[in-house]
Short mmCIF file of C-alpha atoms in Angstrom, two decimals:
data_model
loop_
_atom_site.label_atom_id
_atom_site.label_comp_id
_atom_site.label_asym_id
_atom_site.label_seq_id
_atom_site.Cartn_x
_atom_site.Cartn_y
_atom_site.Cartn_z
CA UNK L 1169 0.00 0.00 0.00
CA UNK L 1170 1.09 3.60 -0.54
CA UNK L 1171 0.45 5.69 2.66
CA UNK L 1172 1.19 9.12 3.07
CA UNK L 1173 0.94 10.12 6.92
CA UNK L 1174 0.97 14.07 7.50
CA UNK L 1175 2.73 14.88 11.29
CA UNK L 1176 2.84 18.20 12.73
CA UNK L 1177 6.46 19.13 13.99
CA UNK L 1178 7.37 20.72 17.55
CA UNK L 1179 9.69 23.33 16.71
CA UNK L 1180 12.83 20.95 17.29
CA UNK L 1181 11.63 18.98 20.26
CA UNK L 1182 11.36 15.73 21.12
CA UNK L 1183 7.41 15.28 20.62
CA UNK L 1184 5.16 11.85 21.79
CA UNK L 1185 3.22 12.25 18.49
CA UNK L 1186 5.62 13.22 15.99
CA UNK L 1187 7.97 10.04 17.45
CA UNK L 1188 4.73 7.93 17.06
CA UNK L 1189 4.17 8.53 13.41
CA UNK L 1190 8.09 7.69 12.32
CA UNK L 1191 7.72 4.64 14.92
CA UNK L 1192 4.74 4.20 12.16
CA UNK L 1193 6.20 5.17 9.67
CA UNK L 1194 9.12 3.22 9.73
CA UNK L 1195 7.25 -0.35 10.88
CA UNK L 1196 4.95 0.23 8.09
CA UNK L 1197 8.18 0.41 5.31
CA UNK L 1198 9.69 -2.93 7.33
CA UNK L 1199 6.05 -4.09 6.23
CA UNK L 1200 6.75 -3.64 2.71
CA UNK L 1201 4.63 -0.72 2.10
CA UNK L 1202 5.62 2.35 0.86
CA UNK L 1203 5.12 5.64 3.19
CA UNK L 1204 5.79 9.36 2.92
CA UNK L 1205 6.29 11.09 6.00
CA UNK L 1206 5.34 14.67 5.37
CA UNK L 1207 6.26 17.30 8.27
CA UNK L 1208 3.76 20.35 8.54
CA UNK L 1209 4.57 23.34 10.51
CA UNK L 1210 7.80 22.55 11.49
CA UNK L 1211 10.78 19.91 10.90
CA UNK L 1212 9.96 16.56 12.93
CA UNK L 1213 12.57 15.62 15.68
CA UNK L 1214 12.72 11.83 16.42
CA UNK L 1215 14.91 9.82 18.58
CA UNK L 1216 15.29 6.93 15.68
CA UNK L 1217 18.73 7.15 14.00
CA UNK L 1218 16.13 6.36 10.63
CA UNK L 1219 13.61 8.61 9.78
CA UNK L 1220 10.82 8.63 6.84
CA UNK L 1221 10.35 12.06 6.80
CA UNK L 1222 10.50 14.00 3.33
CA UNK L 1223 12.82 16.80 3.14
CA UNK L 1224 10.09 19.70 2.68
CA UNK L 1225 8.29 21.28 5.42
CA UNK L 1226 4.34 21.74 4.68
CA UNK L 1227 2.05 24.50 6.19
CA UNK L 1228 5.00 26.09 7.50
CA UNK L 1229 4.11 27.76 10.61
CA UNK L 1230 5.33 31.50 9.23
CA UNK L 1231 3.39 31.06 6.33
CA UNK L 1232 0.35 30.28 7.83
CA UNK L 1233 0.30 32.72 10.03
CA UNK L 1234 1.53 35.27 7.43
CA UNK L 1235 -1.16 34.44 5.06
CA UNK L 1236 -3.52 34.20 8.31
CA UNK L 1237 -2.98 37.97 9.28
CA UNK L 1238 -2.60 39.43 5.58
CA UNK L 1239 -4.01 39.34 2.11
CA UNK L 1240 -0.61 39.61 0.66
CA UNK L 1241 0.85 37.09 1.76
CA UNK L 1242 -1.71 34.52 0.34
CA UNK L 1243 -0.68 35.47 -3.46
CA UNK L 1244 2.93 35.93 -3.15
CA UNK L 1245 5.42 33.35 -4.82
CA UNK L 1246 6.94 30.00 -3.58
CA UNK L 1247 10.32 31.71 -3.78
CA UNK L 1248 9.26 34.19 -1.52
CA UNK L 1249 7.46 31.44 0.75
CA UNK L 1250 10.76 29.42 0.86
CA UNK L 1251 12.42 31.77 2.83
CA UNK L 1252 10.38 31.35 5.60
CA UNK L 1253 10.12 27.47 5.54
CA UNK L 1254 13.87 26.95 6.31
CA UNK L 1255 14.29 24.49 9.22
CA UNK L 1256 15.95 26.66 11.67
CA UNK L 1257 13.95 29.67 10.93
CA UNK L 1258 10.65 27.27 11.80
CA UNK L 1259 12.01 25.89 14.42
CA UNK L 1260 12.51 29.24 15.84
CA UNK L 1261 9.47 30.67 15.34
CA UNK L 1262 7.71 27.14 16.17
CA UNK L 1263 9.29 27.84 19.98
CA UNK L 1264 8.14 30.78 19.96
CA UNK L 1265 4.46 30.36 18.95
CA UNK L 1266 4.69 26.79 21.25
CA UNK L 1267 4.60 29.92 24.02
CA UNK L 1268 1.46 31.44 22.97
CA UNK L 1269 -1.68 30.65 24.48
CA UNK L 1270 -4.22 29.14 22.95
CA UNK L 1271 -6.70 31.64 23.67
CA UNK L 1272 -4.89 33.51 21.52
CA UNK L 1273 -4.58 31.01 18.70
CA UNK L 1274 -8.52 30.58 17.86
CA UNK L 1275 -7.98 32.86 14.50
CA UNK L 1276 -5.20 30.73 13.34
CA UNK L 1277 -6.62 27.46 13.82
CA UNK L 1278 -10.14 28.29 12.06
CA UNK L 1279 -8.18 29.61 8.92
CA UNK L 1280 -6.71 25.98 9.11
CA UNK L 1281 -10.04 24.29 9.69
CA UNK L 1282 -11.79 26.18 7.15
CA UNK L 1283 -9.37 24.15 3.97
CA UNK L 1284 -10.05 25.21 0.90
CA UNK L 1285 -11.93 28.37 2.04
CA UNK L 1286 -9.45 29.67 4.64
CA UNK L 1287 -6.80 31.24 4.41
CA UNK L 1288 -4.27 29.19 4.03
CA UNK L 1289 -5.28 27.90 0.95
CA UNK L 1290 -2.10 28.25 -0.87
CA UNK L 1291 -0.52 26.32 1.60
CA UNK L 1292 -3.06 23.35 1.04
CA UNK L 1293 -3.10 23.76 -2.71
CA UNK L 1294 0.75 23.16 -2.81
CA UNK L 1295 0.32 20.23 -0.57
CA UNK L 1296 -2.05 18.44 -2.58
CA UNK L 1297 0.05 19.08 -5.64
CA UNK L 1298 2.59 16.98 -3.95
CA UNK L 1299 0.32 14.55 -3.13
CA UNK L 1300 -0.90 14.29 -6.75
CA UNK L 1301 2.18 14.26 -8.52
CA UNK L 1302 5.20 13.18 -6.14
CA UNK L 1303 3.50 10.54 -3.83
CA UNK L 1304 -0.41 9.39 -5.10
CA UNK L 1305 -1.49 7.76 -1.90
CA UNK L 1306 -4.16 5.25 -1.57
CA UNK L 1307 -4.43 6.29 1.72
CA UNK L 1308 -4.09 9.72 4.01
CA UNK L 1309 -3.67 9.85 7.41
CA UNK L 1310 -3.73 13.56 9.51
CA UNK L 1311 -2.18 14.27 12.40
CA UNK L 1312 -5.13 15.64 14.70
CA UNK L 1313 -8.75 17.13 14.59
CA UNK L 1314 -7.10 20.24 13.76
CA UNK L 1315 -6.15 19.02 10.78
CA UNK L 1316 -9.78 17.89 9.52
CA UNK L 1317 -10.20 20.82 6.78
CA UNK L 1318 -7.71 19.25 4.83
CA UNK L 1319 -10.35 16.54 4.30
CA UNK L 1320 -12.67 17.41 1.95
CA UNK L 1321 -10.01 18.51 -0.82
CA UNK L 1322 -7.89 15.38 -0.34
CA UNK L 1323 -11.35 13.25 -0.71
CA UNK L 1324 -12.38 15.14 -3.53
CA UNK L 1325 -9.15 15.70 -5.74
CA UNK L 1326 -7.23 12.25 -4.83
CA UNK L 1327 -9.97 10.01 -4.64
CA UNK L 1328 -8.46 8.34 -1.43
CA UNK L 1329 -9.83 7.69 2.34
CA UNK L 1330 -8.55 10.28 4.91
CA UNK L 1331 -8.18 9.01 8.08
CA UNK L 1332 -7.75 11.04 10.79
CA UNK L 1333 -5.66 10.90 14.02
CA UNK L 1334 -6.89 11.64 17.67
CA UNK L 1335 -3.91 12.14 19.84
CA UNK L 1336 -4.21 14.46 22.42
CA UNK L 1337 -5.60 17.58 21.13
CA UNK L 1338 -8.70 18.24 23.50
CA UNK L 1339 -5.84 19.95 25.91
CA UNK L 1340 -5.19 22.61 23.40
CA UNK L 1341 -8.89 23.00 22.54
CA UNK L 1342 -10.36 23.07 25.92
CA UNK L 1343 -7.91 26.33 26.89
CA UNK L 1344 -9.52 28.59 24.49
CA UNK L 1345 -12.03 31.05 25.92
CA UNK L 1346 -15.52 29.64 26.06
CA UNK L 1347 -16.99 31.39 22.53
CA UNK L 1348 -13.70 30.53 20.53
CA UNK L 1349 -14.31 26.83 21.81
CA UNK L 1350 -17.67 26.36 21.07
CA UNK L 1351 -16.83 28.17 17.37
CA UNK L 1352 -13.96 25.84 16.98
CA UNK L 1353 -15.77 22.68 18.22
CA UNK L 1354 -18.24 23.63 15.75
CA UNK L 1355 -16.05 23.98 12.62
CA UNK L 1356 -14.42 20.40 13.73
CA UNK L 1357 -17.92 19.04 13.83
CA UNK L 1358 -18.79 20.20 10.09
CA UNK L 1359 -15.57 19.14 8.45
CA UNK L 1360 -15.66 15.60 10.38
CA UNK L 1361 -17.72 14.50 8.25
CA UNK L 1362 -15.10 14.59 5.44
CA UNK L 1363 -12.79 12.05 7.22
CA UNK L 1364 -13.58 8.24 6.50
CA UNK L 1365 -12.27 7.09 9.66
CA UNK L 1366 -10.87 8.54 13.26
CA UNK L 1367 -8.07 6.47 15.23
CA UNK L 1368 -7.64 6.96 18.79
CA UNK L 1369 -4.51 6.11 20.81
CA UNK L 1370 -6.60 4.69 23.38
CA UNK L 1371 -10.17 3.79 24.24
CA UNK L 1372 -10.67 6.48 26.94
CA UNK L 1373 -9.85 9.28 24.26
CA UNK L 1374 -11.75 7.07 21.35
CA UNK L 1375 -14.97 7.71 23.53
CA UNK L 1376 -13.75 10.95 24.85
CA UNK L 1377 -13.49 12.53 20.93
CA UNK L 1378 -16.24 10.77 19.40
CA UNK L 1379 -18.74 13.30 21.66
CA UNK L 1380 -16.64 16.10 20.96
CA UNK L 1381 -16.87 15.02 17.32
CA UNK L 1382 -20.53 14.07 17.61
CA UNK L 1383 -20.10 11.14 15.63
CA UNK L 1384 -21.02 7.38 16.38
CA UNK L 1385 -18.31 6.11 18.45
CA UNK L 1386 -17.75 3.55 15.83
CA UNK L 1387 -16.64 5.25 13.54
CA UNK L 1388 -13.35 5.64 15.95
CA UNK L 1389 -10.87 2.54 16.03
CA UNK L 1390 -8.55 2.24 19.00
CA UNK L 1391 -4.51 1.69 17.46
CA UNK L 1392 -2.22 1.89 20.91
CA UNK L 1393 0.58 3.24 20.55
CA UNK L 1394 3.56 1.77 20.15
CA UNK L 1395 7.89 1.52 20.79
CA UNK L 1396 10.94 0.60 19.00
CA UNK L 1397 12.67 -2.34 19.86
CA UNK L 1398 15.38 -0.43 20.79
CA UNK L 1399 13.42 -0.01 24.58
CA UNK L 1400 13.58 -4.02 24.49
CA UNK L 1401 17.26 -4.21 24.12
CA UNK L 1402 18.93 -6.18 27.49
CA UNK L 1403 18.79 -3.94 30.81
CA UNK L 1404 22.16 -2.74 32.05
CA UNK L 1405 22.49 -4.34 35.35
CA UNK L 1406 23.73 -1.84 38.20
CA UNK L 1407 27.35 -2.28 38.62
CA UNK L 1408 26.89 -1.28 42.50
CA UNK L 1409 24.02 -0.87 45.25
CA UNK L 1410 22.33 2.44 44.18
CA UNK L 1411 19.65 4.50 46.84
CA UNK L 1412 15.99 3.63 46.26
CA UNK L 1413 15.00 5.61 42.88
CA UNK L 1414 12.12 7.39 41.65
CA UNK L 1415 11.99 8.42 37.75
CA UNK L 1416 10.22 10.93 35.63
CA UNK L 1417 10.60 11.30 32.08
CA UNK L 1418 8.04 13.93 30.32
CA UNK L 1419 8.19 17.24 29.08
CA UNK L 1420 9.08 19.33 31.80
CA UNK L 1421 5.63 21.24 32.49
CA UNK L 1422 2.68 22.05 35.00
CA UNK L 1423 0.47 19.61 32.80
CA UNK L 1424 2.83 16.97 33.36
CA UNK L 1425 2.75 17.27 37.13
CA UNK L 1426 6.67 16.87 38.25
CA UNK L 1427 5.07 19.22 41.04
CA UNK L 1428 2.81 16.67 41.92
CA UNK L 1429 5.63 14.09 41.98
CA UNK L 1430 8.32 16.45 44.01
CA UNK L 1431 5.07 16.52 46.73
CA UNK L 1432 5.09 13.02 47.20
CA UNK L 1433 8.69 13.44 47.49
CA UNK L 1434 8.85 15.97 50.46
CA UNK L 1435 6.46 13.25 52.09
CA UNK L 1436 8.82 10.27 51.12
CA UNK L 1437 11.79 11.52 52.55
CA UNK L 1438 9.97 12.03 55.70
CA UNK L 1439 10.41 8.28 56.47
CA UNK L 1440 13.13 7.21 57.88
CA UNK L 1441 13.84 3.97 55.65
CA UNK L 1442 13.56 5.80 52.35
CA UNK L 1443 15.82 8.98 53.59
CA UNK L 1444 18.08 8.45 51.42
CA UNK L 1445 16.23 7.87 48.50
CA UNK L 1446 16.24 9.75 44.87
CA UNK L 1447 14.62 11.31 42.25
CA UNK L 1448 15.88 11.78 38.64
CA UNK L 1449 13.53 13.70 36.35
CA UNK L 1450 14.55 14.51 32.82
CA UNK L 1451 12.47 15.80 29.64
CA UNK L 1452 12.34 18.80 27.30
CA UNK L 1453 11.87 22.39 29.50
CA UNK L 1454 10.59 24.63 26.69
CA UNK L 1455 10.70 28.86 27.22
CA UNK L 1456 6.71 28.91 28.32
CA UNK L 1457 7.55 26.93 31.54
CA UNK L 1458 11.10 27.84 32.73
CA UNK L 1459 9.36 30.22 35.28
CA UNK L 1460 7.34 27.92 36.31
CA UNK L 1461 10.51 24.95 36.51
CA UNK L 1462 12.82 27.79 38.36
CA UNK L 1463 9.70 28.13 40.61
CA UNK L 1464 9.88 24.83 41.86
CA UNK L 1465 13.09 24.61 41.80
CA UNK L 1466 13.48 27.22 44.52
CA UNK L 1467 10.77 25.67 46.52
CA UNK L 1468 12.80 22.22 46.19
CA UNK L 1469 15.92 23.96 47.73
CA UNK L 1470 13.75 26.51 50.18
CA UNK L 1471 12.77 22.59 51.61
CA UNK L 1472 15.96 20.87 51.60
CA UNK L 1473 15.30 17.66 48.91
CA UNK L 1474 18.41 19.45 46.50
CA UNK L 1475 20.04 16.31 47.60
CA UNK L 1476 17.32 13.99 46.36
CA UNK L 1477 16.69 15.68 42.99
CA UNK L 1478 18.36 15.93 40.15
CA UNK L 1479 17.06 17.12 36.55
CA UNK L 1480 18.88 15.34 33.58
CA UNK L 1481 17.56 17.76 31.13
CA UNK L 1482 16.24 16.38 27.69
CA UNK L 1483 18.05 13.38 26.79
CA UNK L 1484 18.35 11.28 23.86
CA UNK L 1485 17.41 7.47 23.20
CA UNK L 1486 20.51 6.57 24.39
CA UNK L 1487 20.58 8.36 27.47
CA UNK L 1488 17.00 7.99 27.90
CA UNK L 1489 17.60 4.21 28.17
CA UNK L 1490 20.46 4.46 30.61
CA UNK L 1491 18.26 6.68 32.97
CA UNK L 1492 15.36 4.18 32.39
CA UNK L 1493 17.95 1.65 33.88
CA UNK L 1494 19.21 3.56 36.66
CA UNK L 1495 16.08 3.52 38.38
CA UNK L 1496 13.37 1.27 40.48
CA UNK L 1497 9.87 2.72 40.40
CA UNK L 1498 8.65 5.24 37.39
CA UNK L 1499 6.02 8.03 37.58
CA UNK L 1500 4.40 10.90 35.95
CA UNK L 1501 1.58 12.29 37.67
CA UNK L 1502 -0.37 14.34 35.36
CA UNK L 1503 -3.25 16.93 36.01
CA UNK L 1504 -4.63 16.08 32.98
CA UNK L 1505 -6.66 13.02 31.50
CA UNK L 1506 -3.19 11.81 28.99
CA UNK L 1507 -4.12 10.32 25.74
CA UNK L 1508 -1.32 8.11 25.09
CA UNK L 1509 1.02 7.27 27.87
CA UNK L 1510 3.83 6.48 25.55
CA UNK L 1511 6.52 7.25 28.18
CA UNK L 1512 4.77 4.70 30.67
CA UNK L 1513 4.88 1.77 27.75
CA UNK L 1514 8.66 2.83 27.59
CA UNK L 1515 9.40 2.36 31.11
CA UNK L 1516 7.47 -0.95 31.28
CA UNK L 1517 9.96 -1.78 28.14
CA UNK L 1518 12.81 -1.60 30.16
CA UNK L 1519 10.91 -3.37 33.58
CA UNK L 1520 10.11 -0.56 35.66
CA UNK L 1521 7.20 -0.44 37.31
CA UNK L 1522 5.08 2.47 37.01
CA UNK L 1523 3.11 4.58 39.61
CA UNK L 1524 0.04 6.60 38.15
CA UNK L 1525 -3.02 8.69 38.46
CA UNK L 1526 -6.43 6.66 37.87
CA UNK L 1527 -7.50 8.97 34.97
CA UNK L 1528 -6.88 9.05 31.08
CA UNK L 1529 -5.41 6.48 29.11
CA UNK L 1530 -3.48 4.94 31.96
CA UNK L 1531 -6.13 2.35 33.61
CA UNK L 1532 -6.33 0.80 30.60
CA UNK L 1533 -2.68 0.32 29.79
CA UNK L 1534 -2.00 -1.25 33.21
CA UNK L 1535 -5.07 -3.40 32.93
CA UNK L 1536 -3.26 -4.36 29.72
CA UNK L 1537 0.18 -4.73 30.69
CA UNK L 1538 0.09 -5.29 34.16
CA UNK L 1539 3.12 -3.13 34.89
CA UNK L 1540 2.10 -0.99 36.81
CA UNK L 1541 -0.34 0.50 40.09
CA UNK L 1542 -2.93 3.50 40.01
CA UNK L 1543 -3.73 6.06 42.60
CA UNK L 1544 -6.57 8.96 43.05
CA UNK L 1545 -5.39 11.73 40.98
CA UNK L 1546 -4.30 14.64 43.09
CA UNK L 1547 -3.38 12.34 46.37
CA UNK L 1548 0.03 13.30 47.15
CA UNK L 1549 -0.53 11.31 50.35
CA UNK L 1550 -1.40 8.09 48.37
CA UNK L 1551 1.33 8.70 45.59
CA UNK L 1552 4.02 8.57 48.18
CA UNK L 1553 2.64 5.52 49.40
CA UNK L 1554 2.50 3.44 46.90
CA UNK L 1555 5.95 4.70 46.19
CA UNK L 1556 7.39 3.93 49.28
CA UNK L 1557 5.59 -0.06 48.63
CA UNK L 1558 7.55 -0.22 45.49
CA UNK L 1559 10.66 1.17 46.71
CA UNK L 1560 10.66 -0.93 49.92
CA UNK L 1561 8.91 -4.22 48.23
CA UNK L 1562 12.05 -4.67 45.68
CA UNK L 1563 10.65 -8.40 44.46
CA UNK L 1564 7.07 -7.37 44.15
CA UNK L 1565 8.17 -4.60 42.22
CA UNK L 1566 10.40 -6.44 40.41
CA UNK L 1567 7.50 -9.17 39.43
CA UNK L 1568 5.17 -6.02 38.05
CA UNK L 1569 8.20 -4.81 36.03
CA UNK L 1570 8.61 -8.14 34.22
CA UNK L 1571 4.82 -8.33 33.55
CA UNK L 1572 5.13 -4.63 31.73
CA UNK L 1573 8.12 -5.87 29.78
CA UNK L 1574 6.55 -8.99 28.93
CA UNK L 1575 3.31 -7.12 27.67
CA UNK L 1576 4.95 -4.45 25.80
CA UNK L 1577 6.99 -7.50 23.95
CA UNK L 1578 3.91 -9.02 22.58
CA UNK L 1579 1.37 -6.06 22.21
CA UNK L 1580 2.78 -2.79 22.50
CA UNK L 1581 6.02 -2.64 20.00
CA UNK L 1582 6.16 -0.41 16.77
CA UNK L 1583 5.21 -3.47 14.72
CA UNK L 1584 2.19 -4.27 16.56
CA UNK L 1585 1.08 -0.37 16.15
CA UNK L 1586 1.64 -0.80 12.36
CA UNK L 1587 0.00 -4.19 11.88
CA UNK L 1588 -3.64 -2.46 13.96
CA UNK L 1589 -2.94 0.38 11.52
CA UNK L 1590 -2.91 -1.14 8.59
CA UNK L 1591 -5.75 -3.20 9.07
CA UNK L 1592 -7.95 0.36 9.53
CA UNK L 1593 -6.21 1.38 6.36
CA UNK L 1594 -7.03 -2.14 4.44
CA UNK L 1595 -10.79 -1.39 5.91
CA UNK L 1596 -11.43 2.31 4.82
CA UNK L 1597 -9.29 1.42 0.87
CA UNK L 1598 -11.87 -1.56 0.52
CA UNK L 1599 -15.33 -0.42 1.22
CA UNK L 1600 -15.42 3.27 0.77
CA UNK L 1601 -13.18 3.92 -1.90
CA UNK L 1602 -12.41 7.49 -0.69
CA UNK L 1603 -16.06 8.20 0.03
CA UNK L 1604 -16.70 9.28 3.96
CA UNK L 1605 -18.57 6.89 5.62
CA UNK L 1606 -21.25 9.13 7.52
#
């Protein structure tokens, strides 16, 4: 099959979705199919040493937004449009614009919405030329709801099934202002119908979109995500005794909730047994939240834990794995309802048990996997204690942490992600032949 898969970059960081979709892409090709990976916005950033990415950047984020405030910029020339889609320039401005609110960002993401009759319409028209004459999918697959005005045109001028992914966008939609997310909601609603086929990354967000879509919940399929076998690789055994460890690897962010995890931590080291205990933290810090990071880094020092903390800052696979290896229990405690929980399937990869709120995607992954415990959201009280079980129980924890590897060996590895994939792309190229099933 010949699959194009659009993914929408992060201005040069490590992102959950954009490493899904080469983890995709990639399995797909060692499937023997042939796949485009086409970056919008920005360059992608993945932690693979192979990529599938095409060397063009689509949408460009300064273009869109160029052609989103001003008439003239919708009509000028590709030459003149090149400029601004170099990598480092987008990456730039990407970090920049990854600061903005979205309450401010309403304008911009109707324009996209609207397709073919927004604004950035020379933006989509040179994507679908590309489509047409360098790739000629059978099948396209978009990156989020945001995405779904796109739909129509590809539908219409390719002749192919769009279908559409759902990966975590409801955080960025439900911080607009109330009127600019009810008018947004509403333009996602109309141009819905032009997608053949939504895929979740897990069931709580299948059934959590399909009302904010209003459409039937079957018409969204469930495709967890999926690692590299890298994660499976042997685990480095420690060469000496090593303190009781706690890890965190996410972005570095409120939303995240290394606050929530540096409570538990003030309660932790409040018992004598675990006093000498530690937790490593590491993930991208991006400009919006270094107030917020210095914040509680002060508080961690105004209380004394400097000695138990240490932030790794973003690491690569590499690094990623030896911190993975380095530790005994894993948590990220997030205020939100998460989507995916990719970095918990990594963990589990390398037999760490995981810690986590009882919210989101994560009761069903450790109902899956069995790697892993849930607590109340929000219970710092309760986090720390079911820390302190794992850190003091080193067998029991040590039996959960095999069950996660074991799990993520035989349903939760790239190829598994691309074989549940392509059976919703065999589906939608067989019975609708491009036409969206309503």
């Amino acid at each position: 099959m010949n699959i194009a898969i659009l993914a929408a970059g992060a201005g040069g960081m490590y992102c959950g979705s954009c490493m899904r979709d080469n983890a995709l892409a990639m399995a797909l090709k060692r499937l023997g199919h042939s796949v485009t990976l086409i970056p919008l916005y920005s360059p992608l950033r993945s932690e693979q040493p192979q990529d599938a990415t095409v060397s063009q950047v689509f949408y460009g984020g300064i273009n869109v937004y160029l052609q989103h405030i001003g008439r003239l910029f919708r009509h000028t020339p590709r030459v003149f449009d090149w400029i601004f889609d170099r990598p480092w320039i987008l990456n730039a401005a990407t970090d920049i614009g990854a600061q903005t609110s979205p309450r401010k960002l309403a304008g911009l993401t109707m324009s996209v919405l609207a397709g073919e009759e927004g604004a950035a319409n020379k933006e989509l028209t040179r994507l679908l030329d590309f489509l047409k004459q360098e790739i000629e999918p059978q099948v396209v697959l978009l990156p989020n709801a945001m995405f779904v005005g796109m739909a129509r045109t590809f539908t219409r001028e390719l002749g192919v099934p769009v279908v559409c992914e759902l990966t975590g966008e409801d955080i960025f939609l439900d911080a607009m202002n109330d009127a600019d997310r009810i008018e947004v909601r509403d333009a996602i609603r109309k141009r819905a119908a032009d997608v053949t086929r939504f895929v979740a990354t897990s069931g709580y967000y299948a059934g959590r979109m399909a009302e904010y879509l209003d459409v039937p919940r079957e018409r969204v399929d469930v495709v967890s995500s999926g690692i590299s076998g890298e994660y499976l690789t042997p685990i480095a055994q420690p060469s000496a005794p090593r303190p009781p460890t706690i890890g965190y690897l996410a972005r570095i962010c409120p939303e995240k909730g290394l606050d929530r995890l540096v409570d538990a931590l003030e309660i932790l080291l409040r018992m004598p047994d675990l006093a000498g205990m530690q937790l490593k933290a590491a993930g991208y810090l991006g400009n919006r939240d270094k107030k917020w990071f210095a914040k509680l880094r002060q508080r961690i020092e105004s209380a004394g834990l400097n000695r138990a903390f240490t932030y790794l800052g973003e690491v690569d696979l590499p690094a990623k794995l030896t911190m993975l290896d380095s530790i005994d229990v894993f948590s990220v405690p997030t205020a939100y309802a998460e989507s995916k929980g990719i970095y918990i399937l990594e963990a589990m990869a390398r037999g760490v048990p995981v810690v986590q709120p009882a919210h989101g995607s994560f009761p069903e992954l450790i109902k899956q996997t069995g790697g892993g415990v849930l607590v109340p959201p929000g219970d710092a009280v309760a986090l720390a204690d079911t820390l302190a079980k794992m850190l003091r129980d080193r067998e029991a924890a040590r039996e959960i942490g095999t069950k996660g590897r074991a799990a993520i060996e035989s349903s939760f590895t790239d190829d598994h992600m691309a074989q549940n994939m392509l059976a919703v792309f065999d589906g939608v190229t067989q019975s609708s032949q491009g036409v969206p099933v309503r």
